[in-house]
Every structure is written in structure tokens, then in C-alpha cells.
Short mmCIF file of C-alpha atoms and ligand atoms in Angstrom, two decimals:
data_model
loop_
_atom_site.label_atom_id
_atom_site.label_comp_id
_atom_site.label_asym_id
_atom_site.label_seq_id
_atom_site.Cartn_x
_atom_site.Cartn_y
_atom_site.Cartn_z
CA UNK A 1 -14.86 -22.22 20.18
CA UNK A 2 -12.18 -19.47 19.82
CA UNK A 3 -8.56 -20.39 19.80
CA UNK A 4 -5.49 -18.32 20.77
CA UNK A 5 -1.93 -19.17 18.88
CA UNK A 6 0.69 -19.30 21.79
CA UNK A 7 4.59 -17.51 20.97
CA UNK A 8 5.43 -21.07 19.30
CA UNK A 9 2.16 -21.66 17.58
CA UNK A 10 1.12 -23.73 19.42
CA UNK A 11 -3.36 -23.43 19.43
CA UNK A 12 -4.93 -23.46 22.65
CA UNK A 13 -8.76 -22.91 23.03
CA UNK A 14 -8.82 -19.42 24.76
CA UNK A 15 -12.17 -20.64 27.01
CA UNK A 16 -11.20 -23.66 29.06
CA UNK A 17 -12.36 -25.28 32.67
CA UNK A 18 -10.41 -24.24 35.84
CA UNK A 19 -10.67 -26.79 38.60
CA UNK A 20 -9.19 -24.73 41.84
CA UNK A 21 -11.38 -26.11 44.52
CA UNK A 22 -13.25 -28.27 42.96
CA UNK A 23 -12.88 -31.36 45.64
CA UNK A 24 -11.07 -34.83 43.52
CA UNK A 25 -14.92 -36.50 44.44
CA UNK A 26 -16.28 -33.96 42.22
CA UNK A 27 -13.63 -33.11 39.24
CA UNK A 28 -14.40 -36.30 36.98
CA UNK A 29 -17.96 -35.13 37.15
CA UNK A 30 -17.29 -31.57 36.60
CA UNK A 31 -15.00 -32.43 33.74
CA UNK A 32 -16.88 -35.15 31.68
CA UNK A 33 -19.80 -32.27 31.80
CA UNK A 34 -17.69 -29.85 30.36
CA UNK A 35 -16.34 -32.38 27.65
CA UNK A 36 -19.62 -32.89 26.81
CA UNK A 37 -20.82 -29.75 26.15
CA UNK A 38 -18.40 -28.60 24.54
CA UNK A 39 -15.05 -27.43 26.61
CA UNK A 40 -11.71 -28.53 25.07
CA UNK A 41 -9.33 -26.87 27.49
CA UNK A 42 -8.90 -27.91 31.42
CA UNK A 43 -6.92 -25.61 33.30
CA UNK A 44 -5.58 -27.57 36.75
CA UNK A 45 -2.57 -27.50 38.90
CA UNK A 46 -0.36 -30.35 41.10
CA UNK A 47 -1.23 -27.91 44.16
CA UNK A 48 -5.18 -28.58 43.33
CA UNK A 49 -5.08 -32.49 44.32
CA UNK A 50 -7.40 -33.47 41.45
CA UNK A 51 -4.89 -33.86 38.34
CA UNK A 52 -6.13 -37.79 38.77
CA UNK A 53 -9.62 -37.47 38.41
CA UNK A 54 -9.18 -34.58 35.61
CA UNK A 55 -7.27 -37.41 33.78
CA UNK A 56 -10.07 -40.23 34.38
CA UNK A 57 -12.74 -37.38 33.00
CA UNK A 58 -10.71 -37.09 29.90
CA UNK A 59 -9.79 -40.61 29.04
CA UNK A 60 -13.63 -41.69 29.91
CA UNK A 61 -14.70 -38.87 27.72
CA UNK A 62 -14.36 -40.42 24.21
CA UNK A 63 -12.32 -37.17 22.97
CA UNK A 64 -9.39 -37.98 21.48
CA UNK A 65 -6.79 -37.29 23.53
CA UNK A 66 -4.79 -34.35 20.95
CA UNK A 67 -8.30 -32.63 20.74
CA UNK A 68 -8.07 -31.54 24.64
CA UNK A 69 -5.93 -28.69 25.54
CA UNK A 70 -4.49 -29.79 29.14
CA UNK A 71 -3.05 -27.57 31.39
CA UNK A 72 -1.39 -27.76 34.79
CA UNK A 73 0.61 -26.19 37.57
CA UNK A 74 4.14 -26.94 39.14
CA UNK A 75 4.01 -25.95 42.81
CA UNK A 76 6.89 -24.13 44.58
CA UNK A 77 7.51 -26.84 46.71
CA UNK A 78 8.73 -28.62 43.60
CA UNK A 79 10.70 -25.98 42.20
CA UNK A 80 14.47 -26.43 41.94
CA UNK A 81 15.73 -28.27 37.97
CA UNK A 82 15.66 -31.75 39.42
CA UNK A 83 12.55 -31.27 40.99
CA UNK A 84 10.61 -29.93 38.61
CA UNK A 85 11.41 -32.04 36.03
CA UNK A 86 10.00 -34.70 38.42
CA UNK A 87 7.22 -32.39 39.17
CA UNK A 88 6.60 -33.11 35.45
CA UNK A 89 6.54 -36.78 35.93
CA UNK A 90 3.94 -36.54 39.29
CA UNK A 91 1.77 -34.72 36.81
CA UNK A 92 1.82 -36.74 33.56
CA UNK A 93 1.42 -39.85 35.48
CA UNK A 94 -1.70 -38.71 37.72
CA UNK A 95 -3.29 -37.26 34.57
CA UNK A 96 -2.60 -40.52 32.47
CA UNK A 97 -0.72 -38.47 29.51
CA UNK A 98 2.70 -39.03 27.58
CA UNK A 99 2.57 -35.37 27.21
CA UNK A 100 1.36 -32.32 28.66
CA UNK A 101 0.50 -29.13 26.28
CA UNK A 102 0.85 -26.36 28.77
CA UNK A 103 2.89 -26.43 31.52
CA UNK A 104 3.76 -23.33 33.92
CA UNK A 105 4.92 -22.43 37.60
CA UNK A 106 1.97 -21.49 39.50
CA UNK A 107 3.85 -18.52 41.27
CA UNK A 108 7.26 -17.17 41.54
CA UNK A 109 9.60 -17.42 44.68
CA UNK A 110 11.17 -14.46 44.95
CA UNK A 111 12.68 -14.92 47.80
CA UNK A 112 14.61 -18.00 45.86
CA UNK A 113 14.64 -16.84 42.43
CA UNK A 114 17.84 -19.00 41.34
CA UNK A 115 15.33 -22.21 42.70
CA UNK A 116 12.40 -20.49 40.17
CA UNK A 117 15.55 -19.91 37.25
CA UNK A 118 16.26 -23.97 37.98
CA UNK A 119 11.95 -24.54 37.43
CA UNK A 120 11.76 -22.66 34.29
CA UNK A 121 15.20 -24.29 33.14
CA UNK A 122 13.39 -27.64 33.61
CA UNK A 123 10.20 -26.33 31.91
CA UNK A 124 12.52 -25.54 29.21
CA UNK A 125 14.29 -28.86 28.85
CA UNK A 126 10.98 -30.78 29.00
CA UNK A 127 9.94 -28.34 26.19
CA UNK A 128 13.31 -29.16 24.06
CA UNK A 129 12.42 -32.96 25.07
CA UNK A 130 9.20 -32.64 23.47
CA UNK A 131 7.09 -33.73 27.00
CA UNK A 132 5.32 -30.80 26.95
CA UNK A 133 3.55 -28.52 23.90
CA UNK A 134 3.82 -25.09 25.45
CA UNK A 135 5.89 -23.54 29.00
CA UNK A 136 4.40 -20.47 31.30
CA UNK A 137 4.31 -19.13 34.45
CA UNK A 138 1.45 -17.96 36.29
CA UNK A 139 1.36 -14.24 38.90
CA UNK A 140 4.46 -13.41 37.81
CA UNK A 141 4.89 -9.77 38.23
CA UNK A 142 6.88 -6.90 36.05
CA UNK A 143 10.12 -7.62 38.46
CA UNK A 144 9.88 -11.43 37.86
CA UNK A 145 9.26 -11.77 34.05
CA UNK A 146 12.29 -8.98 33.65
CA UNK A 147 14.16 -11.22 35.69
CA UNK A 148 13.35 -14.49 33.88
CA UNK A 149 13.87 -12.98 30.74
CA UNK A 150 17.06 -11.83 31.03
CA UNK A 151 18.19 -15.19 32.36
CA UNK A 152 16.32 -18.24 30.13
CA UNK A 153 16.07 -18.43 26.79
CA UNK A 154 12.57 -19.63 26.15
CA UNK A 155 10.13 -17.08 26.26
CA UNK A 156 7.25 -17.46 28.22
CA UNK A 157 3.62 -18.54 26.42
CA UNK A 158 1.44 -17.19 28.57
CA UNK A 159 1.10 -15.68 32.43
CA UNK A 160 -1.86 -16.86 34.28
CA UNK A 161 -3.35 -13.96 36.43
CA UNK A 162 -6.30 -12.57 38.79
CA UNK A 163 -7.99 -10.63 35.93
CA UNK A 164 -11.16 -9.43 36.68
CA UNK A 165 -12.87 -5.94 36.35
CA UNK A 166 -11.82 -4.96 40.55
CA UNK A 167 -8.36 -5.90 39.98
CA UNK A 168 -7.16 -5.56 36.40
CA UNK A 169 -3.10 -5.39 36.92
CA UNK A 170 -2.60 -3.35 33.65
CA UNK A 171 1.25 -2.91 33.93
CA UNK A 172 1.65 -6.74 33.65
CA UNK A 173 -0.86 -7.12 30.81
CA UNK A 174 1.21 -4.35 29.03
CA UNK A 175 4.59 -5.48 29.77
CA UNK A 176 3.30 -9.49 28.67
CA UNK A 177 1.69 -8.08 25.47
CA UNK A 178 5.21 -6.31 24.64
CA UNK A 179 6.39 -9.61 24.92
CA UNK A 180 4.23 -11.65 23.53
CA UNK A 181 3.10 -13.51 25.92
CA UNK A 182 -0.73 -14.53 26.35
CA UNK A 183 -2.18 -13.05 29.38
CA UNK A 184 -4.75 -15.42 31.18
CA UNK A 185 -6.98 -15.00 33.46
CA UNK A 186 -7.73 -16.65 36.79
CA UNK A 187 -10.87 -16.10 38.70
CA UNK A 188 -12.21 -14.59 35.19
CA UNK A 189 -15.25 -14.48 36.54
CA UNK A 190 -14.63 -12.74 39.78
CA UNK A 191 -14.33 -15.97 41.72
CA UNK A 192 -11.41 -14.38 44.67
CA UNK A 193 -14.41 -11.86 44.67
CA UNK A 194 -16.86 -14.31 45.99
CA UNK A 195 -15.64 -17.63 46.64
CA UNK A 196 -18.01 -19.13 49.73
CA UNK A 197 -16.38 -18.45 52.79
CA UNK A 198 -13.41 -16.28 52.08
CA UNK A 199 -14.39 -13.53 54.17
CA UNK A 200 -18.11 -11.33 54.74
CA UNK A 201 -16.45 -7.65 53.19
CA UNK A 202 -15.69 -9.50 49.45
CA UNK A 203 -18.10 -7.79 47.07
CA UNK A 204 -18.65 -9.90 44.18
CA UNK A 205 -17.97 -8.21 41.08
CA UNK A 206 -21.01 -10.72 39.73
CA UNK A 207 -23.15 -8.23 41.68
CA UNK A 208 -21.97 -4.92 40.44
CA UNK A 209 -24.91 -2.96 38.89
CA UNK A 210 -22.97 -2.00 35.79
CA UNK A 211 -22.40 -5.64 35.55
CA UNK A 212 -25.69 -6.74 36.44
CA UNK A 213 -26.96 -3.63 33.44
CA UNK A 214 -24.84 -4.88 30.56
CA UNK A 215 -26.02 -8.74 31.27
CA UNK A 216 -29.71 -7.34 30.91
CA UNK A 217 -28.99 -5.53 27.72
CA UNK A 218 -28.06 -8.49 26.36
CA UNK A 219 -30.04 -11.03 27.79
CA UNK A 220 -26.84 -12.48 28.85
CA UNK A 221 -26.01 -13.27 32.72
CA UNK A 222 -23.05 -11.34 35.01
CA UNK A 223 -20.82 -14.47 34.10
CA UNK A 224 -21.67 -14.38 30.41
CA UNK A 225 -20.85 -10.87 30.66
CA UNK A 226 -17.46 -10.82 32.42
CA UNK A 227 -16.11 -13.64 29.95
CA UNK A 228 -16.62 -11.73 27.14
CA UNK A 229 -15.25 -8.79 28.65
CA UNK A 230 -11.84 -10.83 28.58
CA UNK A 231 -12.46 -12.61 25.58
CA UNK A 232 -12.91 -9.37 23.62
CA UNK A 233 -9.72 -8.15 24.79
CA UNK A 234 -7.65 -11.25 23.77
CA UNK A 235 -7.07 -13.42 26.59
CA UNK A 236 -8.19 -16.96 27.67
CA UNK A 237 -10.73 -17.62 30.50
CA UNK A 238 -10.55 -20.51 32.82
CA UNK A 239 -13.80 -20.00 34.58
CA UNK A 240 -14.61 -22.61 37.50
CA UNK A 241 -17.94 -24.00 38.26
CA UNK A 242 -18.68 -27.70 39.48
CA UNK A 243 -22.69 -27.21 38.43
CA UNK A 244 -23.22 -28.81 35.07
CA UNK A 245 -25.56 -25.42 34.54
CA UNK A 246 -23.23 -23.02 35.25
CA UNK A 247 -20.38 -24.95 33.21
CA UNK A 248 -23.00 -24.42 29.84
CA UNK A 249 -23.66 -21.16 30.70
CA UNK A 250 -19.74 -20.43 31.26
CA UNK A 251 -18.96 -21.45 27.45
CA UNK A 252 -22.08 -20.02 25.85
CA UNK A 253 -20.80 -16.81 25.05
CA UNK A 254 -19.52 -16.72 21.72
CA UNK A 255 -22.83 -15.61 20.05
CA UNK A 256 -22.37 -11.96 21.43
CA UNK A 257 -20.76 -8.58 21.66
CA UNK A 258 -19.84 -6.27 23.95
CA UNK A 259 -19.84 -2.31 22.70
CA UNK A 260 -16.38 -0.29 22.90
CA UNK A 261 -18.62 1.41 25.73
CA UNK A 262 -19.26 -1.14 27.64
CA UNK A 263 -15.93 -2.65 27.86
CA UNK A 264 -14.77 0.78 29.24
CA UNK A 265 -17.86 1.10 31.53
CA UNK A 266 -16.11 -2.34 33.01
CA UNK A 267 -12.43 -1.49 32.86
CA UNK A 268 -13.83 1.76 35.48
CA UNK A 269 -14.74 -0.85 37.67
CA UNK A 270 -11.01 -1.02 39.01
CA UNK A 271 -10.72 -1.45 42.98
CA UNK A 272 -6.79 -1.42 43.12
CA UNK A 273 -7.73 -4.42 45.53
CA UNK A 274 -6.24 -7.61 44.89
CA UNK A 275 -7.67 -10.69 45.86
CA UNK A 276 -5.09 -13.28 46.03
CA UNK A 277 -1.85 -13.26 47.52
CA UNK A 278 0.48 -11.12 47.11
CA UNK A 279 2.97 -12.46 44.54
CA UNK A 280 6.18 -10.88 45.86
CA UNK A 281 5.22 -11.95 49.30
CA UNK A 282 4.72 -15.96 48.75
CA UNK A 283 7.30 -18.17 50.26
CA UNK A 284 7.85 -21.37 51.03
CA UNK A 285 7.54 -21.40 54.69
CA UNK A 286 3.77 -19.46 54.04
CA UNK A 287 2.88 -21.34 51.14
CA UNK A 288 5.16 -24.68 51.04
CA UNK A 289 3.50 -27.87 50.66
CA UNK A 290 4.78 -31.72 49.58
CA UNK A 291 2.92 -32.39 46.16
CA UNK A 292 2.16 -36.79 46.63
CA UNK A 293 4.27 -39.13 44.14
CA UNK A 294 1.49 -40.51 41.44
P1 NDP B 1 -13.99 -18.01 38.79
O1 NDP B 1 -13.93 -16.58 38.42
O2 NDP B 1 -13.93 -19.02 37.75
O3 NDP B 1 -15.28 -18.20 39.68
C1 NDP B 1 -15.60 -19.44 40.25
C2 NDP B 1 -16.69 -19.20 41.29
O4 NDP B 1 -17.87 -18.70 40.66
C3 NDP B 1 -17.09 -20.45 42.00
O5 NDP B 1 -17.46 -20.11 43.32
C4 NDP B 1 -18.30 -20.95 41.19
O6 NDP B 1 -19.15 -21.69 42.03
C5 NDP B 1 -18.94 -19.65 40.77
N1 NDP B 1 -19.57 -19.69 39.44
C6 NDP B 1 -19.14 -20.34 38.35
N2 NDP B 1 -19.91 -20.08 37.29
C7 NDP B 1 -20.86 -19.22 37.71
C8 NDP B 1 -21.95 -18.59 37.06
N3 NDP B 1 -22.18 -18.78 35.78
N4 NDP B 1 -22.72 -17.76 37.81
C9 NDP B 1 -22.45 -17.54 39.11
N5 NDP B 1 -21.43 -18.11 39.78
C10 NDP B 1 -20.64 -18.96 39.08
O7 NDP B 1 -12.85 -18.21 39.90
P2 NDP B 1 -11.62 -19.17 40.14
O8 NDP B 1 -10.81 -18.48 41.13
O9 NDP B 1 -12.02 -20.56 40.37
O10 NDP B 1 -10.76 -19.07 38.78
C11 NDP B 1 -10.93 -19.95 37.70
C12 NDP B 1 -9.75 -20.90 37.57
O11 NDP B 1 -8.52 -20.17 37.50
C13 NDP B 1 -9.53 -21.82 38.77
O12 NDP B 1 -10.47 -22.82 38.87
C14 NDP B 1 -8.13 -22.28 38.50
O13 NDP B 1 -8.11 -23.23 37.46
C15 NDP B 1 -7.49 -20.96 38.08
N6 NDP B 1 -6.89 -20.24 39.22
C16 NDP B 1 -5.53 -20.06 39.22
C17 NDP B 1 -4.89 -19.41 40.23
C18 NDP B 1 -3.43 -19.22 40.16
O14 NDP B 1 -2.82 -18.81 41.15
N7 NDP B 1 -2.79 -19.49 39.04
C19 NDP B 1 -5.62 -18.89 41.39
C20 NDP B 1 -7.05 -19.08 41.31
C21 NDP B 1 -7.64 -19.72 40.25
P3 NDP B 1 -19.68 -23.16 41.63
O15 NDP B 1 -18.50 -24.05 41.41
O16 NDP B 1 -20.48 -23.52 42.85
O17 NDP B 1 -20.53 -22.97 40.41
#
């Protein structure tokens, strides 16, 4: 497995398991699989409701507890110093850890940036305290990160973002590689292209034909494919699946290379379209909800 160094040296495997959707009844499942065959990085999030059974996986697991990378998500109904800080403590105790090595704010709140300033204060303090390894923030845009900069001192390890070949947001990969901050990428595999029942006119970028060509070429699949397409240019991967199949297939890509051609045949795939929401548009009264005590 490949392994990134964060701003503050931190090592985090750059191919880990994202949970978004994957219902609590099924995340110990998913998880223990992935432990299993191989997977040393979990990527989940307060909003996702299955931090508790992503902790059960692990401790069940056998692997030592420092060998997996765990990552989660503050929610903006938690932002604000206080609360975040006891965002931290929801977390930690749900996932059954002292200590959690990446922790971010799963959007900004632009319409409240002093409350998002107060998060990544806490995320800071927490850092300082030594409860968590590594601080981020996640579909933060140019505006935001220029904004946080300028007013925390701590900068950023990484900036979870939709990544995939449609929607490829270049000027915040630039700006976060000035920076250095890891860029990493959610629905790596297209997922916001294709999730089951997010709307009939989504064409999965799974199904593109210069996809579909380069997987053949290579004997690889589409997924196989797309990962290395962000693995090649530096960035982690957090690719969902809840099939124990698909979860080997998703981390069985480190035994080949894409050309210089064939990344560029996939960077042409750019839609402009994004998939998510729009970060500069998320607020509290569209996107508020109460994150349960542990
Ligand atoms: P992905 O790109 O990981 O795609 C997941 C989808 O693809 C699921 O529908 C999954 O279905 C399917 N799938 C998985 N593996 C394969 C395969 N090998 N072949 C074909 N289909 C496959 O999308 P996500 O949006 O889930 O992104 C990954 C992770 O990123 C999330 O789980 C979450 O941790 C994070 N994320 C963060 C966001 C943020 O705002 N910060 C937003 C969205 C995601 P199935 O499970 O049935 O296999």
C-alpha cells in the first residue's frame, strides 16, 4: 500500500475505505472486509451515522489500533469552538478511540464563516492537545481556504473533494498544491456520477468508453482504472463499496500503470458539471442537522 506524508509528517495510506451511505447494519461488515484484505485507512464522517459500527469493525479486526489510519467528519451543525471540540468527543467516543488521526470539517459555512474560523480553531486546539494526528477540511473552495489561511495558524493537511474525471476542480487542486495541502478525493470513483437513485440524466463516468478502453488495455476494470488515475497524480482515494468484491477490486491497483496519454485522454473527460452541492451555497437551514451524543 502507498502512503502519502501529510504537511506535519504525519503518514496516511493514500487508498482508504469511504463509508457515505453505507447503512450502520452494514459498515462493520463492510469494514472488517476491507481490514482483511488489506485496507488500512477508513474515511467516515459524524454526518454518516455509522462512526459506531466503523469503530466495532476496527477493534474486532485484530489490527492494532496505530496501524489503521481513521478518519472522520465534523458536521456544520457542530461547528462553533465549543461545539466542535465536543463534536470531537461524539466522535472519539462512538468510534471507541483516545485519538483520532485525521480530523476535518466536512464543508464550509460561508454564510457563518466566523462559526467555521471557531471549528478550525477547535481542530487546532485538539491538534496542540494531541487528540488528534492530523486537521483538514473537506469542499472548501479557493475563497474559503484564502480565508482560513489568513485567519488560523495551522495549515490545513488535506481538502477532501469531488474528484473525478467529469468534474476535476483544477483551480482548487492548484491553489492546495501551492500550499501544501493533500488534495483528496471523494466519489474517486465517480460515485455522485452514479449513486442508485440520484436522478435518471447522471452518466456514470464508470461507463465512459475512454474509460471502459483504458480498463481493457490493461485488463484492469473502470474502477481499477479511475483509482489509478488519482493515485498517479498524488492524491488519496476513498472509494466506497459495501460488496466484499468490489472492496478487493477497489485496492488492487497498485500492480499497474497508466501512460502520460492516458491520464490526459481522462483529464479531457471534464463536464464542468458538479455533482454535489454547491459549496458556497450550503447552509444550515438547507443542510443543518443535530449529530446524536455517543
Ligand atoms: P465512489 O466513487 O467511491 O463510488 C461509490 C459507488 O460506486 C457506490 O454506489 C458503490 O456501490 C459503487 N462501486 C464501488 N466499487 C465499485 C466497483 N469496483 N465497480 C463498480 N461500482 C463500484 O463514491 P462515494 O461518493 O461514495 O465517495 C467515496 C467516499 O468519499 C464516501 O464513501 C465518503 O467516505 C467520501 N465522500 C465525502 C464527501 C464529502 O462531502 N466530503 C461526499 C461524498 C463522499 P456498492 O457499495 O453497491 O458497491
Amino acid at each position: 500500500m502507498d502512503t502519502l506524508t501529510l504537511n506535519n509528517g504525519v503518514r496516511m495510506p493514500a487508498l482508504g475505505l469511504g463509508v457515505f451511505q453505507t447503512p450502520p447494519d452494514e459498515t462493520t461488515a463492510a469494514v472488517s472486509a476491507a481490514l482483511e484484505l488489506g485496507y488500512r485507512h477508513i474515511d467516515t464522517a459524524a454526518a454518516y451515522g455509522n462512526e459506531r459500527e466503523v469503530g466495532r469493525a476496527i477493534h474486532e479486526s485484530g489490527v492494532p489500533r496505530e496501524d489503521v489510519f481513521i478518519e472522520t467528519k465534523i458536521w456544520i451543525s457542530d461547528f462553533g469552538y465549543e461545539e466542535t471540540l465536543h463534536g470531537f468527543d461524539k466522535s472519539a467516543a462512538k468510534l471507541g478511540v483516545d485519538q483520532i488521526d485525521l480530523l476535518i470539517l466536512h464543508q464550509a459555512l460561508p454564510s457563518d464563516f466566523d462559526r467555521t474560523l471557531g471549528a478550525y480553531r477547535a481542530l487546532e486546539r485538539l491538534l496542540a492537545d494531541g487528540k488528534v494526528r492530523a486537521i483538514g477540511v473537506s469542499n472548501f473552495m479557493v475563497d474559503h481556504l484564502t480565508r482560513l489561511l489568513d485567519a488560523t495558524s495551522v495549515v490545513p493537511a488535506v481538502n477532501q473533494l469531488e474528484i473525478h474525471p467529469y468534474f476535476q476542480q483544477h483551480a482548487v487542486l492548484d491553489f492546495d498544491d501551492k500550499h501544501d495541502i493533500l488534495n483528496q478525493a471523494w466519489s474517486p470513483i465517480g460515485g455522485i456520477t452514479h449513486y442508485p437513485g440520484w436522478g435518471e440524466d447522471r452518466k456514470s463516468v464508470l461507463e465512459d468508453p475512454v474509460v471502459t478502453g483504458i480498463a481493457e488495455a490493461h485488463g484492469k476494470s473502470p474502477a481499477q482504472v479511475l483509482l489509478r488515475w488519482g493515485l498517479q497524480q498524488g492524491r488519496s482515494v476513498i472509494p466506497k463499496s459495501t460488496k466484499r468484491k468490489r472492496i478487493a477490486e477497489n485496492i488492487d491497483v497498485f500492480d499497474f500503470e497508466l501512460t502520460p496519454a492516458e491520464l490526459a485522454a481522462l483529464d479531457e473527460l471534464e463536464t464542468g458539471r458538479r455533482g454535489g452541492p454547491e459549496p458556497e451555497d450550503v447552509t444550515l437551514a438547507s443542510f443543518g442537522k443535530p449529530i446524536p451524543e455517543a
